[in-house]
Amino acid sequence: MHGRRRQQEREPTQDELQQAKQRVDRYRALNTHVMDLKATSVFTNDALDATKRLLEQNTELHTVWNYRRTIFTSLDEWQCQDTRQEMLDGELKFLLGIITKNIKSYWMWNHRMWALSSLPRPEWQRELGLVAKLLALDARNYHGWDYRRFVVAQLKDAATDKHEVDTQEFAFTTEQINHDCANHSAWHNRSKLLPEILAQRDEDGQLEVLQTENDLILNAIYTDPDDQNAWLYYDWLLDIQKSDEDRSRLLRNKIAAIRELLELEEDSKRPLVELVSAYAELERLQSGSVSEPEKKECLETLRRLESIDPYRVGRYTDMSRTLSKQWALGA
């Protein structure tokens, strides 16, 4: 996991090596048995039990997950709605037991989607609460976030007030970002929801939402100026503006915030780079909107970056030449 120091590993004893070999032998035998069952099209409860025992040891066997689904749908019991509900409720409990062993398994999350979608009476609200608990274990896990979007989509389809579902999910992303502003998955999920939130409001309401977004971004930037997530979200927010005038206004807000930040963190690399980029984009959108002193400030900032970040001197020198030529200034 991120931020954890690797522990020094000791040499295993002969007994431990022998036990490991026995486990590998048992696993190989079970894997061969399951593959033989699949090859001979055995779709029984015994085959279902064998796949379960194998997947408990290795969740990455997508062929076995596929085989397991085929077994379920081939059983006579599958045709009875109440029995199918009972079978899949048990399957969800089985999945919950192994999720914590490998929370990043594509195939396991895919199988859970199938199980929920196949339930005669799925409880999507309960599933949403479960996903929240799983994300508490690993808040940046994009598999969990992708699955959460799937669950929310099902809730939204069934809801009478679809806007309320979006609003609640938007509030969840706010909570997650305030807890950890480096949570890229939360920022990404927010970007999926914001257009829906804006569509629900009039012009004044949209401006209020955008100001809230601006404040959230600034809080994240002040917390960790060099983390890329808030900066990327800022760029995305610029892209969805309706007009160049709106983009220019947001860029001016960004420039003002960066200048204020640099009073506290004068040698922070990412804000300095973003300052130059903001001025360059502002001038591109509205020629003449960047003053001569501001253009000179950009070139001076690039010279500072050359000393702060010597590994990227070539990049900053090239940027300086390009802007000097565009703005007809001496580098």
XYZ file of C-alpha atoms in Angstrom, residues 131-262:
132
model
C -19.901 0.017 -1.133
C -19.417 3.017 1.169
C -18.001 0.689 3.829
C -15.701 -0.981 1.288
C -14.427 2.405 0.110
C -13.685 3.239 3.728
C -11.125 0.411 3.573
C -9.540 1.752 0.382
C -10.957 5.170 -0.506
C -8.999 5.524 -3.757
C -9.887 2.120 -5.190
C -11.188 2.807 -8.682
C -12.793 -0.648 -8.954
C -14.953 0.211 -5.963
C -15.797 3.635 -7.413
C -16.721 2.143 -10.776
C -18.963 -0.353 -9.010
C -20.493 2.472 -6.976
C -21.410 4.299 -10.209
C -23.095 1.104 -11.389
C -25.146 0.849 -8.178
C -26.094 4.530 -8.253
C -27.240 4.157 -11.879
C -29.609 1.356 -10.813
C -30.947 3.477 -7.955
C -31.434 6.400 -10.300
C -33.357 4.288 -12.819
C -35.793 3.221 -10.109
C -36.055 6.604 -8.346
C -38.994 8.967 -8.723
C -36.709 11.921 -7.926
C -33.606 11.262 -10.015
C -32.139 14.679 -9.177
C -32.041 13.746 -5.497
C -29.894 10.689 -6.282
C -27.384 12.922 -8.113
C -27.389 15.453 -5.270
C -26.710 12.806 -2.621
C -23.899 11.259 -4.655
C -22.402 14.697 -5.273
C -22.413 15.297 -1.515
C -20.645 11.946 -1.038
C -17.802 13.049 -3.333
C -17.516 16.303 -1.359
C -17.168 14.290 1.840
C -14.503 12.052 0.309
C -12.480 14.953 -1.131
C -12.603 16.871 2.138
C -11.289 13.743 3.845
C -8.522 13.213 1.251
C -8.000 15.838 -1.440
C -5.637 13.462 -3.298
C -8.464 10.991 -3.962
C -8.415 10.979 -7.763
C -11.379 8.602 -7.974
C -13.559 10.999 -5.977
C -12.588 13.927 -8.214
C -13.313 11.811 -11.303
C -16.713 10.771 -9.983
C -17.481 14.418 -9.238
C -16.690 15.358 -12.825
C -19.278 12.805 -13.975
C -21.928 14.303 -11.686
C -21.331 18.045 -12.045
C -22.983 18.424 -15.499
C -26.140 16.813 -14.069
C -26.050 19.102 -11.034
C -25.652 22.198 -13.224
C -28.476 21.095 -15.521
C -30.861 21.118 -12.543
C -30.266 24.821 -11.779
C -30.980 28.198 -13.316
C -28.196 30.623 -14.251
C -27.829 32.052 -10.732
C -27.836 28.560 -9.267
C -25.160 27.449 -11.716
C -22.914 30.356 -10.728
C -23.386 29.397 -7.076
C -22.405 25.792 -7.793
C -19.345 26.875 -9.775
C -18.255 29.147 -6.939
C -18.563 26.197 -4.550
C -16.430 24.136 -6.929
C -13.857 26.918 -7.056
C -13.717 27.022 -3.248
C -13.342 23.226 -3.044
C -10.476 23.281 -5.540
C -8.716 26.120 -3.724
C -9.007 24.300 -0.407
C -7.390 21.223 -1.982
C -4.655 23.313 -3.596
C -3.829 25.035 -0.332
C -3.742 21.654 1.420
C -1.264 20.137 -1.062
C -0.084 22.526 -3.810
C 1.879 19.833 -5.661
C -0.892 17.239 -5.842
C -2.168 17.010 -9.407
C -5.814 16.064 -8.786
C -7.254 19.478 -7.940
C -5.294 21.109 -10.787
C -6.624 18.554 -13.283
C -10.165 19.155 -12.039
C -9.612 22.893 -12.453
C -8.605 22.331 -16.089
C -11.666 20.157 -16.639
C -13.867 22.835 -15.070
C -12.472 25.332 -17.571
C -13.287 23.004 -20.464
C -16.988 22.721 -19.594
C -17.589 26.490 -19.425
C -20.127 27.740 -21.958
C -18.146 30.694 -23.290
C -14.633 32.121 -23.519
C -15.822 34.913 -21.241
C -16.701 32.382 -18.529
C -13.345 30.625 -19.023
C -11.490 33.932 -18.776
C -13.266 34.802 -15.543
C -12.383 31.425 -14.064
C -8.764 31.832 -15.189
C -8.568 35.212 -13.454
C -9.853 33.576 -10.271
C -7.231 30.864 -10.667
C -4.421 33.394 -11.168
C -5.488 35.371 -8.100
C -5.579 32.211 -5.989
C -2.134 31.088 -7.195
C -0.611 34.477 -6.411
C -2.046 34.315 -2.913
C -0.729 30.792 -2.470
C 2.746 31.764 -3.686
